[in-house]
Structure formats: C-alpha cells, structure tokens
Short mmCIF file of C-alpha atoms in Angstrom, two decimals:
data_model
loop_
_atom_site.label_atom_id
_atom_site.label_comp_id
_atom_site.label_asym_id
_atom_site.label_seq_id
_atom_site.Cartn_x
_atom_site.Cartn_y
_atom_site.Cartn_z
CA MET J 1 -18.18 21.44 21.56
CA ALA J 2 -16.33 18.46 23.34
CA ILE J 3 -13.61 20.24 24.39
CA SER J 4 -15.81 22.88 26.14
CA LEU J 5 -18.10 20.02 27.38
CA THR J 6 -14.83 18.26 28.55
CA ALA J 7 -13.77 21.71 30.57
CA VAL J 8 -16.99 21.91 32.59
CA ILE J 9 -17.01 18.60 33.58
CA LEU J 10 -13.78 19.41 34.88
CA LEU J 11 -14.67 22.36 36.71
CA THR J 12 -17.80 21.09 38.08
CA THR J 13 -16.63 17.24 39.10
CA ALA J 14 -14.15 18.25 41.97
CA VAL J 15 -14.39 15.24 44.01
CA LEU J 16 -15.31 11.59 42.33
CA MET J 17 -16.10 8.73 44.73
CA LEU J 18 -14.26 5.50 42.72
CA SER J 19 -16.20 2.51 43.95
CA VAL J 20 -15.05 -1.28 42.98
CA GLU J 21 -17.03 -3.94 43.97
CA LEU J 22 -15.41 -7.15 44.08
CA ALA J 23 -17.26 -11.09 43.63
CA ALA J 24 -16.46 -11.37 47.44
CA GLY J 25 -18.99 -8.74 48.54
CA TYR J 26 -16.49 -6.65 49.78
CA THR J 27 -16.45 -2.40 48.68
CA PHE J 28 -13.32 -0.34 48.19
CA SER J 29 -13.80 3.30 47.84
CA SER J 30 -11.11 6.20 47.32
CA ARG J 31 -11.53 9.95 46.97
CA LEU J 32 -10.15 11.86 44.08
CA ILE J 33 -9.07 15.16 44.25
CA HIS J 34 -8.81 17.52 41.42
CA GLY J 35 -5.52 18.94 40.70
CA PHE J 36 -6.79 22.92 40.46
CA SER J 37 -8.46 21.95 43.73
CA ASP J 38 -8.68 23.94 46.97
CA GLU J 39 -7.68 20.66 48.57
CA ALA J 40 -4.65 20.00 46.38
CA VAL J 41 -3.62 23.95 47.19
CA SER J 42 -3.53 22.56 51.02
CA PHE J 43 -1.93 19.33 50.53
CA TRP J 44 0.90 20.92 48.37
CA ALA J 45 0.96 23.92 51.26
CA SER J 46 1.20 21.14 53.76
CA LYS J 47 4.22 19.83 51.45
CA GLY J 48 5.72 22.98 51.62
CA LYS J 49 5.32 23.29 47.77
CA SER J 50 4.35 27.32 46.69
CA MET J 51 1.95 26.17 43.93
CA THR J 52 0.33 29.21 41.59
CA TRP J 53 -3.56 27.65 40.60
CA PRO J 54 -4.98 30.23 38.56
CA LYS J 55 -8.50 31.78 39.44
CA ARG J 56 -11.10 28.70 38.86
CA GLU J 57 -13.61 29.92 35.60
CA SER J 58 -10.91 31.99 35.09
CA VAL J 59 -10.11 32.87 31.85
CA GLU J 60 -6.38 31.47 32.28
CA HIS J 61 -8.07 28.60 34.30
CA MET J 62 -9.61 27.62 31.00
CA ARG J 63 -7.07 27.91 29.26
CA LEU J 64 -5.54 25.64 31.12
CA LEU J 65 -7.68 22.65 31.02
CA LEU J 66 -8.19 23.02 26.95
CA GLY J 67 -4.31 23.23 27.36
CA ASN J 68 -4.40 20.08 29.58
CA ASP J 69 -7.28 18.19 26.62
CA TRP J 70 -4.59 18.40 24.14
CA LYS J 71 -1.59 17.03 25.55
CA ARG J 72 -3.59 13.81 26.39
CA GLN J 73 -5.13 14.01 22.97
CA ARG J 74 -1.19 14.11 21.83
CA LEU J 75 -0.37 11.41 24.96
CA LYS J 76 -3.26 9.21 23.55
CA LEU J 77 -2.31 9.55 19.88
CA GLY J 78 1.38 8.47 21.12
CA SER J 79 0.00 5.25 22.65
CA GLN J 80 0.11 4.33 19.47
CA LYS J 81 2.72 0.87 18.38
CA GLN J 82 5.33 1.79 16.02
CA LEU J 83 4.94 1.27 12.27
CA LEU J 84 8.35 0.21 9.94
CA PHE J 85 9.07 0.87 6.95
CA PRO J 86 11.83 -0.19 4.48
CA SER J 87 14.75 2.35 4.89
CA GLU J 88 14.75 3.06 1.25
CA GLY J 89 11.39 4.68 1.90
CA SER J 90 7.53 3.45 2.26
CA GLU J 91 6.61 3.91 -1.36
CA THR J 92 6.48 1.28 -3.42
CA HIS J 93 6.46 1.19 -7.36
CA PHE J 94 4.73 -0.12 -10.41
CA TYR J 95 6.61 -0.48 -13.95
CA GLY J 96 3.76 -1.69 -15.85
CA ASN J 97 4.34 -5.02 -18.35
CA GLU J 98 8.06 -4.21 -18.04
CA LEU J 99 8.31 -5.69 -14.89
CA SER J 100 5.10 -8.29 -15.14
CA TRP J 101 2.82 -5.91 -13.46
CA LEU J 102 3.95 -6.34 -10.09
CA HIS J 103 4.50 -3.24 -7.31
CA TYR J 104 7.89 -3.17 -6.20
CA VAL J 105 9.64 -1.80 -3.19
CA TRP J 106 13.56 -0.81 -3.02
CA ILE J 107 15.13 -2.59 0.57
CA ASP J 108 18.51 -2.52 2.27
CA ILE J 109 20.21 -6.43 3.45
CA GLY J 110 23.45 -6.89 5.55
CA THR J 111 26.32 -4.88 6.26
CA PRO J 112 27.29 -3.14 4.93
CA ASN J 113 24.15 -2.42 3.23
CA THR J 114 23.06 -3.34 0.36
CA SER J 115 19.84 -2.16 -1.97
CA PHE J 116 17.73 -4.28 -3.80
CA LEU J 117 14.18 -3.80 -5.75
CA VAL J 118 12.10 -6.77 -4.73
CA ALA J 119 8.33 -7.36 -5.93
CA LEU J 120 6.03 -7.58 -2.94
CA ASP J 121 4.09 -10.82 -2.87
CA ALA J 122 1.85 -11.95 -0.27
CA GLY J 123 1.17 -15.51 -1.68
CA SER J 124 4.64 -16.27 -0.93
CA ASP J 125 6.51 -16.57 2.66
CA LEU J 126 10.04 -16.11 1.86
CA LEU J 127 12.68 -13.20 0.66
CA TRP J 128 14.86 -14.61 -1.64
CA LEU J 129 17.17 -12.44 -3.78
CA PRO J 130 19.43 -12.91 -6.79
CA CYS J 131 22.86 -14.36 -5.03
CA ASN J 132 26.01 -16.20 -6.18
CA CYS J 133 24.31 -16.46 -9.50
CA VAL J 134 24.19 -19.30 -12.02
CA GLN J 135 21.03 -19.13 -13.28
CA CYS J 136 19.44 -15.10 -12.79
CA ALA J 137 18.12 -12.88 -14.94
CA PRO J 138 19.56 -9.84 -15.87
CA LEU J 139 20.77 -6.74 -13.68
CA SER J 140 21.92 -3.91 -15.56
CA SER J 141 19.37 -1.09 -15.93
CA SER J 142 20.41 -0.81 -19.80
CA TYR J 143 18.30 -3.37 -20.01
CA TYR J 144 15.03 -2.28 -18.10
CA SER J 145 14.44 1.19 -19.96
CA MET J 146 12.24 2.23 -16.49
CA LEU J 147 15.42 1.92 -14.33
CA ASP J 148 17.43 3.75 -13.85
CA LYS J 149 20.09 2.63 -11.85
CA ASP J 150 21.46 -1.05 -11.83
CA LEU J 151 19.98 -3.92 -9.80
CA ASN J 152 22.72 -5.80 -7.28
CA GLU J 153 23.25 -9.15 -6.47
CA TYR J 154 23.24 -10.35 -2.91
CA SER J 155 26.98 -11.91 -1.57
CA PRO J 156 26.63 -13.12 1.50
CA ALA J 157 30.68 -13.19 2.14
CA ARG J 158 30.81 -9.47 1.55
CA SER J 159 27.80 -8.69 4.67
CA SER J 160 29.34 -8.81 7.85
CA SER J 161 26.69 -9.68 9.12
CA SER J 162 25.74 -12.30 7.77
CA LYS J 163 25.25 -16.33 8.60
CA HIS J 164 24.54 -19.23 7.01
CA LEU J 165 21.17 -21.42 8.71
CA SER J 166 21.63 -25.04 9.29
CA CYS J 167 19.96 -27.66 8.51
CA SER J 168 18.98 -27.95 11.92
CA HIS J 169 17.11 -24.95 12.43
CA GLN J 170 13.45 -24.97 12.96
CA LEU J 171 12.87 -23.06 9.50
CA CYS J 172 14.45 -25.05 7.56
CA GLU J 173 11.64 -26.78 5.79
CA LEU J 174 14.53 -29.29 3.21
CA GLY J 175 16.78 -30.08 6.67
CA PRO J 176 15.00 -33.74 7.30
CA ASN J 177 16.44 -34.49 3.46
CA CYS J 178 20.28 -32.66 4.32
CA PRO J 179 22.96 -35.50 4.84
CA SER J 180 23.69 -33.72 8.38
CA PRO J 181 21.78 -31.42 10.71
CA LYS J 182 24.91 -29.38 10.63
CA GLU J 183 24.64 -28.84 6.88
CA HIS J 184 23.93 -25.59 4.97
CA CYS J 185 20.20 -25.55 4.37
CA PRO J 186 18.77 -25.85 1.16
CA TYR J 187 15.56 -24.15 -0.54
CA THR J 188 13.16 -24.52 -3.23
CA VAL J 189 10.46 -22.31 -4.15
CA ASN J 190 7.69 -22.99 -6.74
CA TYR J 191 5.25 -20.06 -8.09
CA TYR J 192 1.94 -20.31 -9.94
CA SER J 193 3.07 -19.51 -12.71
CA GLU J 194 4.22 -22.41 -14.69
CA ASN J 195 8.03 -23.36 -14.69
CA THR J 196 8.39 -20.81 -12.42
CA SER J 197 11.01 -21.27 -9.49
CA SER J 198 14.12 -19.88 -6.84
CA SER J 199 16.44 -22.26 -5.19
CA GLY J 200 19.54 -21.84 -3.42
CA PHE J 201 20.22 -21.77 0.38
CA LEU J 202 19.09 -19.90 3.15
CA PHE J 203 20.77 -17.10 4.95
CA GLU J 204 20.20 -14.81 7.93
CA ASP J 205 21.08 -11.15 7.98
CA GLN J 206 19.73 -8.14 8.72
CA LEU J 207 17.06 -5.89 6.57
CA HIS J 208 17.31 -2.27 7.25
CA LEU J 209 14.21 -0.50 8.65
CA THR J 210 12.90 2.77 9.59
CA SER J 211 10.50 3.43 12.62
CA VAL J 212 7.52 6.07 13.01
CA GLY J 213 5.14 6.65 15.52
CA GLY J 214 4.46 5.03 19.20
CA HIS J 215 6.76 6.77 22.16
CA GLU J 216 10.25 6.82 19.78
CA HIS J 217 11.03 9.54 17.54
CA GLN J 218 11.82 8.10 13.95
CA GLY J 219 15.00 6.14 13.54
CA SER J 220 16.44 3.26 12.34
CA VAL J 221 15.77 -0.18 12.70
CA LEU J 222 18.32 -3.62 12.09
CA ALA J 223 16.10 -6.53 11.79
CA PRO J 224 17.17 -10.08 11.79
CA ILE J 225 15.53 -12.05 8.93
CA VAL J 226 15.78 -14.83 6.85
CA ILE J 227 16.98 -14.61 3.10
CA GLY J 228 16.94 -16.99 0.05
CA CYS J 229 20.26 -16.87 -1.71
CA GLY J 230 18.90 -17.72 -5.16
CA SER J 231 21.67 -19.22 -7.51
CA LYS J 232 19.09 -20.51 -9.83
CA GLN J 233 15.75 -18.73 -11.26
CA SER J 234 13.55 -20.25 -14.16
CA GLY J 235 10.45 -19.63 -15.62
CA ASN J 236 9.08 -15.63 -15.53
CA TYR J 237 11.55 -14.97 -12.58
CA LEU J 238 13.99 -14.80 -16.00
CA SER J 239 11.87 -13.04 -18.55
CA GLY J 240 10.83 -9.95 -16.45
CA ALA J 241 9.42 -10.38 -13.40
CA ALA J 242 11.21 -9.64 -10.06
CA PRO J 243 14.84 -9.68 -11.75
CA ASP J 244 16.16 -8.28 -8.02
CA GLY J 245 13.93 -10.91 -6.23
CA VAL J 246 10.83 -11.15 -4.35
CA MET J 247 9.59 -10.12 -0.68
CA GLY J 248 7.26 -12.80 0.64
CA LEU J 249 4.65 -11.29 3.00
CA GLY J 250 2.68 -14.37 3.86
CA PRO J 251 1.91 -15.78 7.36
CA GLY J 252 4.20 -18.69 7.32
CA GLU J 253 6.63 -18.37 9.93
CA ILE J 254 9.83 -17.66 7.56
CA SER J 255 8.03 -14.27 6.34
CA VAL J 256 9.53 -10.67 6.82
CA PRO J 257 5.97 -9.56 9.01
CA SER J 258 6.37 -13.25 11.16
CA LEU J 259 10.12 -12.34 11.43
CA LEU J 260 9.41 -8.95 12.75
CA ALA J 261 6.75 -10.00 15.30
CA LYS J 262 8.61 -12.91 17.04
CA SER J 263 11.59 -10.47 16.86
CA GLY J 264 8.66 -8.63 18.97
CA PHE J 265 9.63 -4.46 16.81
CA VAL J 266 5.79 -4.73 15.65
CA PRO J 267 2.23 -6.98 15.60
CA ARG J 268 1.75 -9.65 12.89
CA SER J 269 -0.13 -7.24 10.84
CA PHE J 270 0.90 -4.80 7.66
CA SER J 271 -0.93 -3.10 5.19
CA LEU J 272 0.11 -2.78 1.44
CA CYS J 273 -1.79 0.46 -0.44
CA PHE J 274 -2.05 0.60 -4.42
CA GLY J 275 -2.83 3.69 -5.64
CA LYS J 276 -4.07 4.97 -9.19
CA SER J 277 -0.71 6.99 -9.86
CA ASN J 278 1.16 3.45 -10.39
CA SER J 279 2.49 4.00 -6.60
CA GLY J 280 1.81 2.84 -2.98
CA THR J 281 3.32 1.89 0.22
CA ILE J 282 4.25 -0.55 2.71
CA PHE J 283 4.05 -0.25 6.67
CA PHE J 284 4.81 -3.41 8.62
CA GLY J 285 2.81 -3.17 12.28
CA ASP J 286 -0.24 -1.27 10.54
CA LYS J 287 -3.52 -2.54 12.32
CA GLY J 288 -5.47 0.32 9.55
CA PRO J 289 -8.45 3.12 10.96
CA GLU J 290 -11.10 1.72 13.08
CA ASN J 291 -13.50 2.54 10.55
CA GLN J 292 -12.00 0.30 7.89
CA ARG J 293 -13.75 -2.93 7.12
CA ARG J 294 -12.89 -6.38 8.17
CA SER J 295 -13.58 -10.04 7.02
CA SER J 296 -12.14 -13.06 8.37
CA PHE J 297 -9.41 -15.18 6.92
CA VAL J 298 -10.53 -18.72 6.60
CA SER J 299 -8.54 -22.04 6.50
CA LEU J 300 -7.68 -23.44 2.94
CA ASP J 301 -8.18 -27.63 3.03
CA GLY J 302 -7.96 -27.16 6.66
CA ASN J 303 -5.16 -25.01 7.47
CA TYR J 304 -4.65 -21.32 8.38
CA ASN J 305 -1.25 -20.95 5.89
CA THR J 306 -2.13 -18.04 3.77
CA TYR J 307 -4.61 -15.19 3.28
CA VAL J 308 -7.87 -16.73 2.05
CA VAL J 309 -11.03 -14.80 2.40
CA GLU J 310 -14.82 -16.03 1.80
CA VAL J 311 -16.85 -14.53 -1.03
CA GLN J 312 -19.83 -15.12 -0.75
CA HIS J 313 -21.11 -13.44 -4.32
CA TYR J 314 -19.92 -11.60 -6.83
CA CYS J 315 -22.33 -8.71 -8.04
CA VAL J 316 -21.93 -6.60 -11.46
CA GLY J 317 -24.32 -3.79 -11.01
CA GLY J 318 -26.97 -4.64 -8.81
CA THR J 319 -27.25 -8.62 -9.72
CA CYS J 320 -25.33 -10.88 -8.09
CA PRO J 321 -25.38 -14.24 -9.34
CA LYS J 322 -26.37 -17.36 -7.50
CA GLN J 323 -24.00 -19.70 -6.52
CA SER J 324 -21.25 -17.47 -7.40
CA GLY J 325 -19.39 -17.92 -3.64
CA PHE J 326 -15.74 -18.93 -3.83
CA GLN J 327 -12.71 -18.93 -1.74
CA ALA J 328 -10.13 -16.26 -2.58
CA LEU J 329 -6.61 -15.85 -1.95
CA VAL J 330 -5.72 -12.33 -1.63
CA ASP J 331 -2.25 -12.36 -3.17
CA SER J 332 -0.34 -8.98 -4.11
CA GLY J 333 2.05 -10.76 -6.14
CA SER J 334 -0.61 -11.54 -8.66
CA SER J 335 -1.53 -8.99 -11.68
CA PHE J 336 -4.65 -9.33 -12.39
CA THR J 337 -7.69 -11.02 -10.55
CA PHE J 338 -8.82 -15.18 -11.76
CA LEU J 339 -12.12 -16.49 -10.57
CA PRO J 340 -13.20 -20.63 -10.67
CA SER J 341 -14.19 -20.94 -14.35
CA GLU J 342 -17.45 -21.47 -13.71
CA ILE J 343 -18.06 -18.34 -11.68
CA PHE J 344 -15.91 -16.43 -13.69
CA THR J 345 -18.65 -17.50 -17.06
CA LYS J 346 -21.15 -16.20 -14.98
CA VAL J 347 -19.84 -12.83 -14.05
CA VAL J 348 -18.64 -12.07 -17.43
CA THR J 349 -21.76 -12.96 -19.55
CA GLU J 350 -23.71 -11.13 -16.63
CA PHE J 351 -21.14 -7.80 -17.24
CA GLU J 352 -21.48 -8.36 -21.06
CA GLU J 353 -25.06 -7.80 -21.10
CA GLN J 354 -24.96 -4.51 -18.83
CA MET J 355 -22.04 -2.89 -21.03
CA ASN J 356 -24.51 -3.96 -24.12
CA ALA J 357 -21.16 -3.70 -25.96
CA THR J 358 -19.55 -6.99 -28.75
CA ARG J 359 -17.22 -8.24 -25.92
CA LEU J 360 -13.63 -9.80 -27.95
CA ALA J 361 -11.06 -11.87 -27.03
CA ILE J 362 -7.59 -9.83 -27.01
CA GLU J 363 -4.14 -12.10 -26.56
CA ASP J 364 -4.53 -13.50 -23.52
CA PHE J 365 -7.71 -11.69 -21.65
CA PRO J 366 -11.28 -13.05 -23.26
CA CYS J 367 -13.53 -10.06 -22.09
CA CYS J 368 -12.57 -6.68 -23.98
CA TYR J 369 -14.43 -4.06 -26.11
CA LYS J 370 -13.39 -2.28 -28.42
CA ALA J 371 -12.87 1.62 -28.13
CA SER J 372 -14.92 3.96 -30.16
CA PRO J 373 -14.61 7.99 -30.88
CA GLN J 374 -17.77 8.15 -28.53
CA GLY J 375 -15.87 5.99 -25.86
CA LEU J 376 -17.57 2.80 -24.12
CA PRO J 377 -21.29 3.17 -22.46
CA LYS J 378 -21.22 2.96 -18.83
CA ILE J 379 -18.84 0.47 -17.20
CA PRO J 380 -21.18 -1.68 -14.60
CA SER J 381 -19.80 -1.81 -11.38
CA MET J 382 -18.39 -4.60 -9.35
CA LYS J 383 -17.96 -5.55 -5.95
CA LEU J 384 -17.24 -8.59 -3.69
CA LEU J 385 -19.68 -9.44 -1.09
CA LEU J 386 -17.46 -10.99 1.95
CA ALA J 387 -18.64 -12.73 4.99
CA ALA J 388 -20.19 -10.80 7.63
CA ASN J 389 -22.25 -8.71 4.27
CA GLN J 390 -19.20 -6.72 4.30
CA SER J 391 -18.79 -4.95 0.82
CA PHE J 392 -15.41 -4.83 -1.29
CA VAL J 393 -16.41 -2.56 -4.25
CA ILE J 394 -13.96 -2.50 -7.16
CA GLN J 395 -12.67 0.59 -7.99
CA ASN J 396 -11.78 0.61 -11.59
CA PRO J 397 -12.16 -3.09 -12.84
CA MET J 398 -11.20 -2.64 -16.11
CA PHE J 399 -7.82 -1.04 -18.07
CA THR J 400 -6.61 -0.80 -21.52
CA ILE J 401 -4.18 -2.56 -23.96
CA SER J 402 -3.22 -1.16 -27.68
CA SER J 403 -2.88 -3.68 -30.27
CA GLY J 404 -0.01 -2.23 -31.81
CA GLN J 405 -1.72 -1.01 -34.58
CA GLY J 406 -3.68 1.93 -33.17
CA ASP J 407 -6.53 0.54 -32.33
CA ASN J 408 -6.75 0.66 -28.05
CA PHE J 409 -8.88 -1.85 -26.38
CA TYR J 410 -10.92 -1.48 -22.79
CA CYS J 411 -10.38 -5.09 -21.05
CA VAL J 412 -11.62 -6.23 -17.34
CA GLY J 413 -8.69 -7.72 -15.18
CA LEU J 414 -10.64 -11.64 -14.62
CA LEU J 415 -9.32 -14.52 -16.35
CA PRO J 416 -10.87 -18.11 -15.37
CA ILE J 417 -8.78 -20.73 -13.60
CA GLU J 418 -8.85 -24.16 -12.53
CA GLY J 419 -10.49 -25.67 -8.83
CA MET J 420 -12.80 -23.68 -6.95
CA ILE J 421 -10.03 -21.38 -5.37
CA GLY J 422 -9.92 -18.17 -6.94
CA ILE J 423 -6.94 -15.01 -6.44
CA ILE J 424 -7.62 -11.39 -5.78
CA GLY J 425 -4.93 -9.78 -7.45
CA GLN J 426 -3.31 -6.27 -7.00
CA ASN J 427 -5.43 -4.80 -9.79
CA PHE J 428 -8.47 -5.09 -7.49
CA MET J 429 -6.50 -3.75 -4.96
CA GLU J 430 -6.04 -0.54 -6.62
CA GLY J 431 -7.11 2.49 -4.69
CA TYR J 432 -7.52 0.67 -1.12
CA ARG J 433 -5.38 0.25 2.20
CA LEU J 434 -5.25 -3.17 2.64
CA VAL J 435 -4.15 -4.60 6.11
CA PHE J 436 -2.95 -8.33 6.65
CA ASP J 437 -3.16 -8.70 10.29
CA TRP J 438 -2.54 -11.82 11.20
CA GLU J 439 -2.54 -11.62 14.91
CA ASN J 440 -7.18 -10.93 14.93
CA MET J 441 -7.23 -13.19 11.40
CA LYS J 442 -8.48 -10.23 9.58
CA LEU J 443 -8.39 -8.68 6.49
CA GLY J 444 -9.00 -5.15 6.53
CA TRP J 445 -9.53 -2.39 3.73
CA SER J 446 -10.66 1.23 3.59
CA ARG J 447 -10.33 3.24 0.73
CA SER J 448 -6.96 5.48 0.65
CA LYS J 449 -4.71 7.57 -1.86
CA CYS J 450 -1.82 6.16 0.11
CA GLN J 451 -1.03 9.35 1.10
CA ASP J 452 -2.80 8.99 5.04
CA ILE J 453 0.17 7.36 6.24
CA ASP J 454 2.71 9.66 7.78
CA GLY J 455 6.47 8.60 7.49
CA THR J 456 7.11 8.07 4.04
CA ALA J 457 10.75 9.86 4.64
CA LYS J 458 13.92 7.99 3.66
CA VAL J 459 16.75 7.38 6.16
CA SER J 460 19.92 6.64 4.85
CA PRO J 461 20.56 3.75 6.28
CA THR J 462 24.40 3.77 7.69
CA PRO J 463 25.68 1.77 10.00
CA PRO J 464 23.90 1.48 13.62
CA PRO J 465 25.22 3.99 15.92
CA SER J 466 25.33 2.31 19.90
CA GLY J 467 22.13 1.59 21.43
CA LEU J 468 20.15 0.98 18.20
CA THR J 469 17.03 -1.19 18.09
CA SER J 470 18.16 -4.95 16.89
CA ASN J 471 16.83 -8.20 18.23
CA PRO J 472 18.18 -11.10 17.44
CA LEU J 473 16.78 -13.97 15.08
CA PRO J 474 14.17 -16.22 17.36
CA THR J 475 16.15 -19.21 18.55
CA THR J 476 15.19 -22.53 17.63
CA GLU J 477 13.26 -23.13 20.96
CA GLN J 478 11.54 -19.65 20.33
CA GLN J 479 10.21 -20.82 16.88
CA ARG J 480 9.13 -23.95 18.54
CA ASN J 481 7.58 -21.69 21.38
CA PRO J 482 6.42 -18.27 20.22
CA GLY J 483 5.69 -16.40 22.88
CA GLY J 484 4.02 -12.65 23.05
CA HIS J 485 1.86 -11.12 20.65
CA ALA J 486 3.58 -12.39 17.75
CA VAL J 487 1.37 -15.48 18.01
CA ALA J 488 -2.23 -15.02 16.25
CA PRO J 489 -4.83 -15.79 19.01
CA ALA J 490 -7.18 -17.72 16.50
CA ILE J 491 -3.69 -20.27 15.91
CA ALA J 492 -2.65 -20.39 19.08
CA GLY J 493 -5.64 -20.35 21.76
CA LYS J 494 -5.05 -19.01 25.11
CA ALA J 495 -5.17 -20.71 28.28
CA THR J 496 -7.91 -20.43 30.91
CA PRO J 497 -6.26 -19.01 34.43
CA LYS J 498 -6.93 -21.92 37.07
CA PRO J 499 -9.59 -20.39 39.86
CA SER J 500 -6.59 -19.95 42.36
CA ALA J 501 -5.56 -17.31 39.81
CA ALA J 502 -8.57 -15.20 39.43
CA SER J 503 -8.87 -14.69 43.43
CA LEU J 504 -5.50 -13.64 43.07
CA LEU J 505 -5.74 -11.07 40.29
CA ALA J 506 -9.02 -9.91 41.90
CA VAL J 507 -6.79 -8.65 45.37
CA SER J 508 -3.79 -7.42 42.79
CA TRP J 509 -6.26 -5.54 40.67
CA HIS J 510 -7.75 -3.82 44.13
CA TYR J 511 -4.38 -3.09 45.82
CA THR J 512 -2.75 -1.63 42.26
CA MET J 513 -6.60 0.85 41.78
CA SER J 514 -5.58 1.91 45.53
CA SER J 515 -2.28 2.81 44.40
CA LEU J 516 -2.87 4.12 40.98
CA ILE J 517 -5.59 7.20 42.68
CA PHE J 518 -2.91 8.19 45.42
CA LEU J 519 -0.64 8.28 42.69
CA LEU J 520 -3.07 10.54 40.75
CA VAL J 521 -3.71 12.71 43.46
CA VAL J 522 -0.14 13.02 44.14
CA TRP J 523 1.22 13.63 40.93
CA LEU J 524 -1.71 14.47 38.55
CA PRO J 525 -0.78 18.54 38.74
CA TYR J 526 2.94 17.49 37.30
CA LEU J 527 1.30 14.81 34.44
CA ILE J 528 -0.87 17.14 33.16
#
C-alpha cells in the first residue's frame, strides 16, 4: 500500500513550489520538475539528448516508479554506518564453570596475526593479554576440556607492528611515577574479585577487524589499539577466569571502543548480545534498532567513567517493594547480578513468598530450591524499572546447579554486595541485545536471539592489501583534544555559534539549497 501511494503521489505531483523563508524576511523559490515530466523531456531534447520515457500511467511507467522506490530504499539502508567485529567472527562463546561463567571472543592481534580468546568485560577498560609471562594461567588446551586448540601468549618482539608506549603518552596512567618520560609505560589493573589483578607494560599494536554495512563492501580493517602485555596475573586469573586475556569494553580512553571511535572507524558505541544457546555476538559501532528501550547512563560519585544506570524499583511478579532503587553497574564481566544487601533481602523475601517453596542455601548462593519430580511451582517474573519508567524484564532469573549426589537445585542468580552500588551481570542480560552508546550516554536493549545482525562471517586476517583501511592511533595532542563523533556530547558539550556565524549559515544554506534543486532537475533521471 505504501509503495502504491508513493507512485500515485509521484504521478500526480508534477510541479512543486519549494519556498524557504529566512529570518531576514527574504523568500526564495524554485521549481522542482519531475524526472519523467514533459518539461524534463523538452529539457533533454534541447541538450541534444534522445531520452525514451515510458508512457505516463502505463504499466511500464508504474514498474519504473516502483523500481526507483526500491532503489531509494536500498540507498537508505546503505547509508547506515559500518559495523566492525573481530576478524575471527562476531560470535561470542560461553564455556560455563570451566572458564568462570564469562563470555569470550576470538580476536587477532599483530603482524603476523596471533589469535587470543579474550573475556568480554564492560566493567573495565584495558585489553590485556598474557605476555612475556612470569606468572600466567596455563595456556595448553589439554588443561581445558572445552577448548580444541592451545591458547597463545602475546610477544611484542614477534609482531612487526608492535611498539611500546612511553611514559609521556597521554594514555599512560602511571606516567607521573616513571623515572623518565621516555621509559616504557607500566600498568596495573585491579579487579572487583579479591586479589585479582594484571600487571605489565603497555604496547600499541593492530587489532584485525571485519567491516560490514555502510557504503563499503565487507572487508578487512586494521585498527591501532593499546595492549597490556600482562606478564603477571593474580587471583581468579590464575584459576580459570580469562586465561588468555581480557578485552575491557568500558568508556575509558584506553578501551577498544574508545580508540576505534577516536580513530574515526565507528561511533563510540557497541553492542553485546547474549543468547540462550551459550553464544552471542559483539559489534563495534552498533547503535541498536530504533524501537529499542533506552535509559541514560548516570554519574558515579560525580564521575562518568563507567556504565551505570539508575534502577528505580526492583519488581517481583506484580510487586515492587518500596525503596528498592539503587545505582547499578552494567557489567558483562560479572557472571551474576549483585544487589545492595538491604535491597537483596527485600527482593529475596518477596520472591520466596511468591514461590511458595522452601528456600535453601547451596554453596555461595543463598536463594535456591530443590527440584521435585513434579518440578518447581511457577517462578515469579522479575524486572527492573529504570529511569523514565523503562522496563527491563529478566528473561531467566534462575539457573540449575547439581549437588554432585544426583540432586538438582534451581537458584536465583542474585547475590548481596556491600554498599549501595549494585551490578547487573550477564545472567540478567541473557536474551537481549544491549547497546552501550557512550556518544548519547544511553543504554539500549531489545529482545534478541542474537541472529538479527548480519556480518558474522569469518574473514581470514591475511596481511593488509594496498589501500586497506588503517588509521593511526591518536597522538598525545589528539588524546587531549579529541574531535568529531568520538566525544560523548554529554561530556564534551557543544560550542554555541556566534551571532555573525548564524547569519552566514543562513545565506550559505540558501545557496546550497538552490544548487541542490538545480542538480536534481538536471541529474534526477540518472540518479533514479
């Protein structure tokens, strides 16, 4: 119906008067001529061009108009910005308890490329890899029953595109502690888990990516990024979590999404999708669908340095306990969801009343229920009400755990945490495509099976051909004064134009429109 209506409008609207009235009181007008009109035929005839038009209102004419509609539709779709994903493929992997319930993705780094299986962590910023190891986790596949190939250790000396970051670089956080600005920049990252850290030195190298969408055909992209050469790990990183490194996806200046945006590849936004089949996707530059729900990121202690949202109520079934609101870090690197202790008690009490079953504590999980031959009673629904009354429904709040003696238990993936800052972990993200849009300071989410974004094909990360898209890492000066779409407007702000600039803009706009109308008259038959 929409296409037929478009055709009728195009047939009946041969001449359109376009008037633009500026603040100064001047009125400019131009005639817009349809590409298949008699006037257009006369125009081309006067230029010595013999053009054959279909007879108006004929079947051929209608088909031509319909074909042009489809062309415009494709042009609109093609104007979307490109997405990037790792050259090994956009698919993420989940290995359960063996690799600490985290989601992973294969990436390729350096020249020649080396593959790494890195954990995805939206709660931190740095991409680090086991490197020149002094204290690292085992990397042999024989140590991990679910892996079919050995993990790798990064070696800067073996990558021709690797170079060290000096202490004088803007991204060197520990630079002021260096003996000399020319020294190699060290790093130390401490994580939420007790005594868990990674330390070493920072390098610049190239991340192999694949582009899809936009005006470009699918192809290879080399992106300069910063890598932590992690020679020493501790805590959980020695006992099953992220043995081959962590990709920090946070909004910090050193993270992969931030550096991709600063180099001009994609907007400062990415998506994670965690499916119910223990796999998902990751896309850089993804802004999400138009119909997704959104909630603003908020500051934490006055700083916008991580993905934090405002939870106004935590609801169980149709009940939303009073004073159940809190701020929550949206963290894909956290396997489970944590609530401030007081709110945790309220939620679990309400959940237990609605479950009408006896609650047990199994290992570290205080809210579990034993499975009977008849199964469990109906499990109450759960949802988070975020700012602006945006509802985030938990798709699957429970998981199963075995006692090792043949008994199975259903447990709520909730744990208490000290303080008033909660954590929305990846167990609550299941079944959603989450968009971390730092440009617009929004978290977006939409129901997804993680199969609704094209471009998951693997592209072999061969050495770059001539003309390959590859931008340099932003210089120190660019780091201090980033420009373009790489800066979140809510942080950087926008300069207000001077009055004199506004009047110039109005005149320039008029001449641009006049030129555009002329070009449409002359070139419309070729464009459509």
